[in-house]
PDB file of C-alpha atoms in Angstrom:
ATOM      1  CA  UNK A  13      72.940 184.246 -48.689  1.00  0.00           C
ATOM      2  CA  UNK A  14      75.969 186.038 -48.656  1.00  0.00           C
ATOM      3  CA  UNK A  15      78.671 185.567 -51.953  1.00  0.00           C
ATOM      4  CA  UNK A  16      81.585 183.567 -51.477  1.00  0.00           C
ATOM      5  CA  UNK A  17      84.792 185.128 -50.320  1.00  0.00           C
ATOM      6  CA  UNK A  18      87.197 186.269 -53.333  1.00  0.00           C
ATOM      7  CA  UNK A  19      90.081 184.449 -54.022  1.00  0.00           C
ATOM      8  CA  UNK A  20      93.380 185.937 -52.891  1.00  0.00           C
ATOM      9  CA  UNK A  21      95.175 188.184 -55.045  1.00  0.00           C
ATOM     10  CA  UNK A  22      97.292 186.208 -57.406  1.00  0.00           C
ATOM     11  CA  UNK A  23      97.999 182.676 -55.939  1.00  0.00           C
ATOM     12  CA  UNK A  24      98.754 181.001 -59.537  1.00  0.00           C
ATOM     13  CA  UNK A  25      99.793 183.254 -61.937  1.00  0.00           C
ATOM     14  CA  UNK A  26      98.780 182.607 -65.136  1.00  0.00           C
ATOM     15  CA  UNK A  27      95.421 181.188 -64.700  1.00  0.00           C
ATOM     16  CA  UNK A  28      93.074 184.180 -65.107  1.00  0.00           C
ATOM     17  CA  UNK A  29      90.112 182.672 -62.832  1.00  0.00           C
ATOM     18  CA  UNK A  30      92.355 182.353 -60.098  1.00  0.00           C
ATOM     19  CA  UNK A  31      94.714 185.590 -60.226  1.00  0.00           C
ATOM     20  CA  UNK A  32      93.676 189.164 -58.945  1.00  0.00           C
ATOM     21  CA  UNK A  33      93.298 189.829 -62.766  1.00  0.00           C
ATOM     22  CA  UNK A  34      89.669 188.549 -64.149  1.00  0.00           C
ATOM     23  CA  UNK A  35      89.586 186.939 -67.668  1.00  0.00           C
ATOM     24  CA  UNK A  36      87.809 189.779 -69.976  1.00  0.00           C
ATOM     25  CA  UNK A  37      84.912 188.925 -71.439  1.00  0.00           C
ATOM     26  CA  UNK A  38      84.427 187.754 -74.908  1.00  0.00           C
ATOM     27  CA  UNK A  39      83.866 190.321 -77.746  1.00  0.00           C
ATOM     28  CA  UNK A  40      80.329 190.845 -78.337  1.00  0.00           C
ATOM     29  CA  UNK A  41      78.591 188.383 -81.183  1.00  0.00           C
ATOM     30  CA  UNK A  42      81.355 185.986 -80.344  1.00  0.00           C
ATOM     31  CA  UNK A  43      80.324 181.925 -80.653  1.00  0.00           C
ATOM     32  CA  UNK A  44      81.086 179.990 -77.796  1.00  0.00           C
ATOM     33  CA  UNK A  45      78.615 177.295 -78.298  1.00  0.00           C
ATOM     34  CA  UNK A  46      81.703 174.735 -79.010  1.00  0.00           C
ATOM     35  CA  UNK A  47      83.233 175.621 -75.568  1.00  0.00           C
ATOM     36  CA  UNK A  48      82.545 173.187 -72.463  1.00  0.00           C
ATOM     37  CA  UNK A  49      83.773 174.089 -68.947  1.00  0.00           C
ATOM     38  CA  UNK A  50      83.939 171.704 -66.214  1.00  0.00           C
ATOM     39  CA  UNK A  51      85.642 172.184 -62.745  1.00  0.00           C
ATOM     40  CA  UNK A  52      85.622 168.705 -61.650  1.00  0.00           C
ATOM     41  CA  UNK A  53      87.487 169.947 -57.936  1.00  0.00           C
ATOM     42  CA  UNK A  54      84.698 172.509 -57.310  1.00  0.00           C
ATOM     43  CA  UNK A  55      82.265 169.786 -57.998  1.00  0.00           C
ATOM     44  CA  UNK A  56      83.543 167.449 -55.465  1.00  0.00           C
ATOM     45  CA  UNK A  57      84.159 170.560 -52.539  1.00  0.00           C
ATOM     46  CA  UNK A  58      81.021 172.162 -52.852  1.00  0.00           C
ATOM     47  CA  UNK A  59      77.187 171.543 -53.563  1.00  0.00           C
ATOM     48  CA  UNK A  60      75.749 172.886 -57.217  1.00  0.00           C
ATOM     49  CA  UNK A  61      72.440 173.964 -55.754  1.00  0.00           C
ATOM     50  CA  UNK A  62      70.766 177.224 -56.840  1.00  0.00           C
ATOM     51  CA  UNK A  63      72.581 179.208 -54.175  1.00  0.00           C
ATOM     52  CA  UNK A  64      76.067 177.899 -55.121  1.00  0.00           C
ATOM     53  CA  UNK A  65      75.513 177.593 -58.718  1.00  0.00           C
ATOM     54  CA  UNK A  66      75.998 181.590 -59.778  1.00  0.00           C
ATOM     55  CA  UNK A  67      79.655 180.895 -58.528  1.00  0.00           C
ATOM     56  CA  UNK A  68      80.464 177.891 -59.856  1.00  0.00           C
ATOM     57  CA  UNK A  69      79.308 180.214 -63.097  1.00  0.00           C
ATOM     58  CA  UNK A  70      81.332 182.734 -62.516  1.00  0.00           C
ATOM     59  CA  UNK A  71      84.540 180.299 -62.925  1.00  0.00           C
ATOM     60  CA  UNK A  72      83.771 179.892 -66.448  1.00  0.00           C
ATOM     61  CA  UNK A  73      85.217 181.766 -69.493  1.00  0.00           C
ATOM     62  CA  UNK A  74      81.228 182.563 -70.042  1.00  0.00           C
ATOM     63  CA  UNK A  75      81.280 185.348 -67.354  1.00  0.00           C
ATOM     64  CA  UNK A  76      81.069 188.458 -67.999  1.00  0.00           C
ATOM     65  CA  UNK A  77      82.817 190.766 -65.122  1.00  0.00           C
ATOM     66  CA  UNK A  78      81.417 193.835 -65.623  1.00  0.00           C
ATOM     67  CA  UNK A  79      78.006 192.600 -65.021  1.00  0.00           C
ATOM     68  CA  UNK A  80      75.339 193.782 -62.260  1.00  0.00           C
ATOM     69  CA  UNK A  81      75.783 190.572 -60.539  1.00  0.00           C
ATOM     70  CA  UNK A  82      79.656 190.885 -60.011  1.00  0.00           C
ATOM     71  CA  UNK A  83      78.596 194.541 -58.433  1.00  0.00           C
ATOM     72  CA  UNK A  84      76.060 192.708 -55.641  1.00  0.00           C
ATOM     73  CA  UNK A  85      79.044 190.296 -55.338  1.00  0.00           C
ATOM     74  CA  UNK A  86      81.524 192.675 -54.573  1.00  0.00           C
ATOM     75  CA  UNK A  87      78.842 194.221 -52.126  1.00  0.00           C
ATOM     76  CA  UNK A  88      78.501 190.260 -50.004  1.00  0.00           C
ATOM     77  CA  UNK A  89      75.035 190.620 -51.968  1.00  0.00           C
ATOM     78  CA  UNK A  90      74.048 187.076 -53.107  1.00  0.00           C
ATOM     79  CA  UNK A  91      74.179 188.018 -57.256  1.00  0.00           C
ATOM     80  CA  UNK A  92      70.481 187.011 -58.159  1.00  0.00           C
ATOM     81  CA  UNK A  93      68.639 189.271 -55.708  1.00  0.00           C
ATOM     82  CA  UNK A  94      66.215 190.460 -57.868  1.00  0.00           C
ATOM     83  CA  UNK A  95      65.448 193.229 -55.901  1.00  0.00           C
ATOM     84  CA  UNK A  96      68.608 194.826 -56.335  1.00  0.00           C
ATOM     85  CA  UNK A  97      68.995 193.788 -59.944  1.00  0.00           C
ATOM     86  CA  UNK A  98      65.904 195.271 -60.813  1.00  0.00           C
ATOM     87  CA  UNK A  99      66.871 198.787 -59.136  1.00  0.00           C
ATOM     88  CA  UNK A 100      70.043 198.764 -61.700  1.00  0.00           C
ATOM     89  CA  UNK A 101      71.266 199.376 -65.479  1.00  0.00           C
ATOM     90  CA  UNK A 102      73.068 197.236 -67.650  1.00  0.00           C
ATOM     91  CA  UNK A 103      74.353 193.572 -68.232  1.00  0.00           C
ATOM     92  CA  UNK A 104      73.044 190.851 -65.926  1.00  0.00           C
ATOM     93  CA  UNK A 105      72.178 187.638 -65.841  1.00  0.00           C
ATOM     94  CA  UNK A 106      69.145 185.628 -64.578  1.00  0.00           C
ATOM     95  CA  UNK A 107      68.137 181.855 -63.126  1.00  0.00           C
ATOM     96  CA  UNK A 108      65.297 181.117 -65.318  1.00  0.00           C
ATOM     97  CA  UNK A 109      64.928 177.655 -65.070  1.00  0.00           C
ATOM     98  CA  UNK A 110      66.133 174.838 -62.197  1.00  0.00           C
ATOM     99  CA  UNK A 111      66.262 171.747 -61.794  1.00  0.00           C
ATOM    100  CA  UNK A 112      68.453 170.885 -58.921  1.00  0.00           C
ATOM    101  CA  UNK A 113      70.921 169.174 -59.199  1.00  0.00           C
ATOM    102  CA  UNK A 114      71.229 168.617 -62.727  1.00  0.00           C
ATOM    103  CA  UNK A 115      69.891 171.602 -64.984  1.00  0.00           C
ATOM    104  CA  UNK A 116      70.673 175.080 -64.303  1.00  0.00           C
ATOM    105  CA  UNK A 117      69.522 177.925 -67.300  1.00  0.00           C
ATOM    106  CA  UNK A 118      71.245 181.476 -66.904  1.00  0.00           C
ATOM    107  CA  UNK A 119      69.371 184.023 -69.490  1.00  0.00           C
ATOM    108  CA  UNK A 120      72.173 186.966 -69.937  1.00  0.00           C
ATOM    109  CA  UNK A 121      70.061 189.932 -70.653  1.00  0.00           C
ATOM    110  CA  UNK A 122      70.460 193.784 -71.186  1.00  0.00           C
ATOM    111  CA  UNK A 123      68.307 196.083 -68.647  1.00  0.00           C
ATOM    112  CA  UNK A 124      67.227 199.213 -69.358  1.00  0.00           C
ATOM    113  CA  UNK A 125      64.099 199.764 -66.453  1.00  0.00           C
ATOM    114  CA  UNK A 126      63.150 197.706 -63.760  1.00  0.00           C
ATOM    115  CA  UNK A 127      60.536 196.147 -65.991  1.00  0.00           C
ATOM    116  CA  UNK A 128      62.561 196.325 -69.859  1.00  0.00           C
ATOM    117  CA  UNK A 129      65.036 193.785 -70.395  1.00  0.00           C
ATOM    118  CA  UNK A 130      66.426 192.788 -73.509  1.00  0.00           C
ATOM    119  CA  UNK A 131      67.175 189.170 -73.919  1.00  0.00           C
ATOM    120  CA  UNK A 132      70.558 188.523 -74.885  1.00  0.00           C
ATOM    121  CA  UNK A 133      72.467 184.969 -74.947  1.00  0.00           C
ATOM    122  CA  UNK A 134      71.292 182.009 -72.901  1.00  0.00           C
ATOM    123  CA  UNK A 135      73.464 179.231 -70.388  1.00  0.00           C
ATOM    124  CA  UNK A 136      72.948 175.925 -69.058  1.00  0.00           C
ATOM    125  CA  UNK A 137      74.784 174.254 -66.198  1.00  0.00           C
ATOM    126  CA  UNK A 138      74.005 170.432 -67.257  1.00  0.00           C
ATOM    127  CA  UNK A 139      75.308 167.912 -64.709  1.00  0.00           C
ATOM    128  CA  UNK A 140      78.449 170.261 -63.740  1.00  0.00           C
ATOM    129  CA  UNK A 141      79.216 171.042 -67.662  1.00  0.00           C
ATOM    130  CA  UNK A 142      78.530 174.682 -68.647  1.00  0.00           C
ATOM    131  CA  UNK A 143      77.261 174.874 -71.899  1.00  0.00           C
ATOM    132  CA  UNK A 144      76.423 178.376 -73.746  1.00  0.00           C
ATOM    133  CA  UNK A 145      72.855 177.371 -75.963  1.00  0.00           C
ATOM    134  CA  UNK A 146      72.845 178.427 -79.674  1.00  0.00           C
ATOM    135  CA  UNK A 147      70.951 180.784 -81.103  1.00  0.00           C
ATOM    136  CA  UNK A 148      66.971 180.189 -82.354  1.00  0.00           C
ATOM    137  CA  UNK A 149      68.336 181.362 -86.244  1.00  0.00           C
ATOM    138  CA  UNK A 150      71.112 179.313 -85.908  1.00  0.00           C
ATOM    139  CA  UNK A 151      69.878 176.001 -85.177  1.00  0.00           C
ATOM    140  CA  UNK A 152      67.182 176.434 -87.852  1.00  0.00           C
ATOM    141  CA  UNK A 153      70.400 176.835 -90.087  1.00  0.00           C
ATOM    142  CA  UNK A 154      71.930 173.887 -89.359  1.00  0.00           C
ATOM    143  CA  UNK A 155      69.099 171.665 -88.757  1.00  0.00           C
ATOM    144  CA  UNK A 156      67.517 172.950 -92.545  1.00  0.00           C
ATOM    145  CA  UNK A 157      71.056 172.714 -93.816  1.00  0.00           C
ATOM    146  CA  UNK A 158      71.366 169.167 -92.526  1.00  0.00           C
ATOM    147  CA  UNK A 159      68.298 168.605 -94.084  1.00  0.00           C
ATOM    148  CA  UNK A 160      68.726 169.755 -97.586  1.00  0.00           C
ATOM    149  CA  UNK A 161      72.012 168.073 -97.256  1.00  0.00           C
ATOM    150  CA  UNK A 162      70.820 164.248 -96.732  1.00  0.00           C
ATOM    151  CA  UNK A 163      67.794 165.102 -99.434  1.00  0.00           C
ATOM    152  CA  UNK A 164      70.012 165.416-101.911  1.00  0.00           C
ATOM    153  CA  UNK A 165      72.005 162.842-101.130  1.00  0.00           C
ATOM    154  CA  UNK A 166      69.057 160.542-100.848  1.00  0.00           C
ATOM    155  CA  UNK A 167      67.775 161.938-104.756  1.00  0.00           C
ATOM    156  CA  UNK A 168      70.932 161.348-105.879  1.00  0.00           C
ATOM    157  CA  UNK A 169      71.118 157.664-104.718  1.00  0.00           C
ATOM    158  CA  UNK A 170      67.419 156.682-105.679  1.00  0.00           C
ATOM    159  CA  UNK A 171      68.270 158.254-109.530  1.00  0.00           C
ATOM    160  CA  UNK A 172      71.122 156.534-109.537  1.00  0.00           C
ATOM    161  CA  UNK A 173      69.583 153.324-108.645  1.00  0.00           C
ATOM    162  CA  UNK A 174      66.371 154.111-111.069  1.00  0.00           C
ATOM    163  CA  UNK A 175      68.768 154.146-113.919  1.00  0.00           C
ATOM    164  CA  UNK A 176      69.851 150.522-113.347  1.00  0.00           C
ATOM    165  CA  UNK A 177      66.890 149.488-112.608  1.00  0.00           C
ATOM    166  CA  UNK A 178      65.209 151.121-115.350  1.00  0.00           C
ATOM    167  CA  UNK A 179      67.794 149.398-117.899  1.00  0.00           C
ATOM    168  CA  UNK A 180      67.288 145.801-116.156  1.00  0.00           C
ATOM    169  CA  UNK A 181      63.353 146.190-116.355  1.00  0.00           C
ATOM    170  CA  UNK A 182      63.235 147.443-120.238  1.00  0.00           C
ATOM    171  CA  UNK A 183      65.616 144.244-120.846  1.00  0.00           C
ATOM    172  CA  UNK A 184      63.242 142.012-119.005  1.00  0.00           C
ATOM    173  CA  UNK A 185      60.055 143.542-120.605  1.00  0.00           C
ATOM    174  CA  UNK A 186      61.385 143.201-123.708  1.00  0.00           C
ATOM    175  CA  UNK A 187      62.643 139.201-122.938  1.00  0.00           C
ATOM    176  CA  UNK A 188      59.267 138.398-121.361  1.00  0.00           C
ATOM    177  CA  UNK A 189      56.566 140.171-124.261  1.00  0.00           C
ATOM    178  CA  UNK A 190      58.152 137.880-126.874  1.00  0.00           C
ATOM    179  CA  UNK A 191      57.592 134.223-125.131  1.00  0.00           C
ATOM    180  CA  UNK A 192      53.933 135.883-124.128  1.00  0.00           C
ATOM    181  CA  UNK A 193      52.571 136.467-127.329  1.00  0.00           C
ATOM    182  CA  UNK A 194      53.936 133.223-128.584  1.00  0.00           C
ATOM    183  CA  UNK A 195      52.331 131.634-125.905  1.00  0.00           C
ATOM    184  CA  UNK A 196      48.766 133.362-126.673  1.00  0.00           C
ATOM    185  CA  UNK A 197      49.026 131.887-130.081  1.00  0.00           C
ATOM    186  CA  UNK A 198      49.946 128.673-129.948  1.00  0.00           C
ATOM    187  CA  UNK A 199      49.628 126.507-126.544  1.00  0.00           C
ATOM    188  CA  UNK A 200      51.875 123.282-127.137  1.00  0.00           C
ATOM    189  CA  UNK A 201      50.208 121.752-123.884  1.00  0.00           C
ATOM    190  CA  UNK A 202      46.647 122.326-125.429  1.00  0.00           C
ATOM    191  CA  UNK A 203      47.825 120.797-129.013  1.00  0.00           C
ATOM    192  CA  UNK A 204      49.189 117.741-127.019  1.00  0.00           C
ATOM    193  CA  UNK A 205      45.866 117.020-125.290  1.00  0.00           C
ATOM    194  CA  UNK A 206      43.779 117.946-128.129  1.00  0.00           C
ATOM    195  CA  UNK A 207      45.664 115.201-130.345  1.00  0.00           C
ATOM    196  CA  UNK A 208      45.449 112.802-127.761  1.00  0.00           C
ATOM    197  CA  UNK A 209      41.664 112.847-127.621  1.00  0.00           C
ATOM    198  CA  UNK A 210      41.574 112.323-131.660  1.00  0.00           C
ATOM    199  CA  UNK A 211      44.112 109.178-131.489  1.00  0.00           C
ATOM    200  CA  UNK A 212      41.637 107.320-128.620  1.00  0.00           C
ATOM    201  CA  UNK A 213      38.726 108.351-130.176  1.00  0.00           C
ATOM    202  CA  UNK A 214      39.895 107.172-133.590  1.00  0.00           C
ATOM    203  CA  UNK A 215      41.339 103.767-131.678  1.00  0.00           C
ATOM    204  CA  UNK A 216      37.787 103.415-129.659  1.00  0.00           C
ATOM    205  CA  UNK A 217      35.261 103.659-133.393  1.00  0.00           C
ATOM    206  CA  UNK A 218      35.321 100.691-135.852  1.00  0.00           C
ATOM    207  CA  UNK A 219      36.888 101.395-139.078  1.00  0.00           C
ATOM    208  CA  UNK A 220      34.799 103.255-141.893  1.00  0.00           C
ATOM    209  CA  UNK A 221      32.720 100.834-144.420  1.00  0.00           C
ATOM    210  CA  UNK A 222      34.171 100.261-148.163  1.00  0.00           C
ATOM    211  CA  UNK A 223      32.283 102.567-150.346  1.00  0.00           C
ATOM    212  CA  UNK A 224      29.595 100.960-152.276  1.00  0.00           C
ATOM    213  CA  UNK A 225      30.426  99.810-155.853  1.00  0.00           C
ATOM    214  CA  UNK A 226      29.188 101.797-159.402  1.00  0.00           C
ATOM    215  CA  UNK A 227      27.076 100.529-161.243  1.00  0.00           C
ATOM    216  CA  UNK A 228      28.208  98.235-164.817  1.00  0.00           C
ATOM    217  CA  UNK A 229      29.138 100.624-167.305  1.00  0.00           C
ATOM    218  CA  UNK A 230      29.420 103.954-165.422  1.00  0.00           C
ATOM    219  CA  UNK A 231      33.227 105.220-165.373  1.00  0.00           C
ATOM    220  CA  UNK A 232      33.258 108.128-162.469  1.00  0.00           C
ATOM    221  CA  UNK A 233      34.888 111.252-163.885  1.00  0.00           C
ATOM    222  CA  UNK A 234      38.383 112.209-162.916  1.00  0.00           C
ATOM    223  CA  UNK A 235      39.137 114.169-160.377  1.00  0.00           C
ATOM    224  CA  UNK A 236      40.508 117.013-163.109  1.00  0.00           C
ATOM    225  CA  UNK A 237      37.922 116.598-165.489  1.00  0.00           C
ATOM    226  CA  UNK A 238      34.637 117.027-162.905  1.00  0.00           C
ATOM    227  CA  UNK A 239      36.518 120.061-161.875  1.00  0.00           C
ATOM    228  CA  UNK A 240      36.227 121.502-165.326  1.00  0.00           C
ATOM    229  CA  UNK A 241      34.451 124.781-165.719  1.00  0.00           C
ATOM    230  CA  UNK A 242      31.244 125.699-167.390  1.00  0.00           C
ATOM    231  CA  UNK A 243      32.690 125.994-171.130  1.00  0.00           C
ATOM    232  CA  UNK A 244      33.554 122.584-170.846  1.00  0.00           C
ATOM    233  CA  UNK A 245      29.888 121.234-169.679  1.00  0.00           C
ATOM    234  CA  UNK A 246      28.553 123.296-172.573  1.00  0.00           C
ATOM    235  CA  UNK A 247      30.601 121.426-174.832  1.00  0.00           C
ATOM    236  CA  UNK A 248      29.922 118.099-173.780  1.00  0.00           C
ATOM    237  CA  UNK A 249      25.994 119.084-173.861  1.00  0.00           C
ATOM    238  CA  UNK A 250      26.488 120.215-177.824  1.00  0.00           C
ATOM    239  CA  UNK A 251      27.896 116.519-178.658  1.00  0.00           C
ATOM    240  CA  UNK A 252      25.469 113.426-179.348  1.00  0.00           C
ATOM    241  CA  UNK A 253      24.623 111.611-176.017  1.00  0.00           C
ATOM    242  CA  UNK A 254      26.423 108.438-175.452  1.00  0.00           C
ATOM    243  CA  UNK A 255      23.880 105.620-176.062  1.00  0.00           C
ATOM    244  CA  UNK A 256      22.800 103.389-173.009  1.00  0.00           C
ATOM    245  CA  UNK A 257      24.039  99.918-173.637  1.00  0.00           C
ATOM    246  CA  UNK A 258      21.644  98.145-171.538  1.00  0.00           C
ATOM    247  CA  UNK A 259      18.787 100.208-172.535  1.00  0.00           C
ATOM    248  CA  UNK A 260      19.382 100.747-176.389  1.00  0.00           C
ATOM    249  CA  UNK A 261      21.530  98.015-178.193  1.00  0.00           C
ATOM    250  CA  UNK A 262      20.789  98.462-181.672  1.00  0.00           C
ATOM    251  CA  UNK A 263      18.454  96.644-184.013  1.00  0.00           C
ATOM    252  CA  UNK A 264      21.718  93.981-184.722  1.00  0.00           C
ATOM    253  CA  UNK A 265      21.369  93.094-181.398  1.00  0.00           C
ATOM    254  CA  UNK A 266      18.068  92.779-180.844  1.00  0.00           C
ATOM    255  CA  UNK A 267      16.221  89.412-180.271  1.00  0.00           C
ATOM    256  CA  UNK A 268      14.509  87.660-182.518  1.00  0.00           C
ATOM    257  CA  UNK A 269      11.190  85.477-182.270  1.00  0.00           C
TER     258      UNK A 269
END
């Protein structure tokens, strides 16, 4: 299909698309990944299919006029014929993938031979919107960057949270060991039940006998005294024994037939 016509020679000045002057391209290495171009009247005059799409391209500041396409242009050569392109030198650009009508990627590549090319910068036509796709090293930047960034972030949060909850925790485990070993020790619950047993069983038995009573004569030894130690038995052995009054009574006392 043949390229469409050129646009007269200056109709607007000032718009570099549009006069007899094209816009030069962009230094070499410069970013244009934050630059979006749109041409919303192109859109509605004519189809973006893959035989339109290279000059709905061309409108963009992403275009680079001293490219191998612009030369098949010039020559009402439609500007992806890859059998011309591959018979030339130099800057061109390529269709690489399609998917009509929505995605459109243009791969802008150096060639040096019909089979050596040299991969340059990459495009995409998305929806109408020309896009220029970042560079591999580039995205791993800012995708580990973003990364590292939120990781930090996150560590920095959870420490900062630790610490207070570190403080709270020693405060409780210190509150809560003290009641616990009290608790091990002495159960009031278990006391209560235990004495409550004693008092119905002591309520349910009869009441303990009197003890039975000594015989005549025989005075039990004080509590102090039958606690005395062995010096004091020995004593009491070395005096006289105490003479039985039932049993011996003297001869005064003694009957007489």
């Amino acid at each position: 299909m043949a390229a469409t016509p050129l646009m007269p020679q200056n109709p607007m000045p000032g718009n570099p698309n549009l006069d007899g002057n094209p816009q030069p391209p962009p230094p070499p290495g410069t970013d244009m990944t934050g630059i979006c171009f749109r041409d919303q009247l192109w859109l509605n005059t004519y189809p973006l299919d893959r035989n339109l799409m290279f000059d709905y391209f061309a409108l963009s500041p992403f275009y680079d006029w001293s490219c191998n396409n612009e030369q098949l242009r010039m020559r009402a050569i439609h500007p992806l014929d890859i059998s011309h392109l591959s018979k030339m030198t130099g800057t061109e650009y390529m269709l690489t993938e399609v998917m009509e009508p929505h995605l459109f990627v243009i791969r802008k590549q150096k060639r040096d031979s019909p089979e050596k090319v040299t991969p340059m910068l990459t495009y995409y036509i998305l929806d109408g919107s020309i896009y220029q796709a970042p560079q591999l090293c580039n995205v791993f930047a800012a995708r580990i960057g973003r990364a590292l960034y939120h990781i930090s972030k996150a560590f920095t949060t959870a420490a900062s949270k630790l610490e207070k909850i570190g403080y709270v925790d020693a405060e409780n485990e210190s509150s809560a060991f003290e009641p616990k070993g009290v608790k091990e020790t002495i159960d009031f619950k278990e006391v209560k039940r235990v004495d409550h047993i004693l008092a119905s069983l002591q309520r349910k038995l009869p009441p303990a006998p009197p003890p039975p009573p000594f015989p005549e004569g025989y005075a039990p030894p004080v509590g102090p005294e039958a606690e005395k130690g062995p010096e004091t038995q020995q004593a009491a052995e070395s005096q006289p024994p105490t003479l039985d009054p039932i049993i011996d009574q003297g001869p005064s006392k003694r009957m007489k037939f």
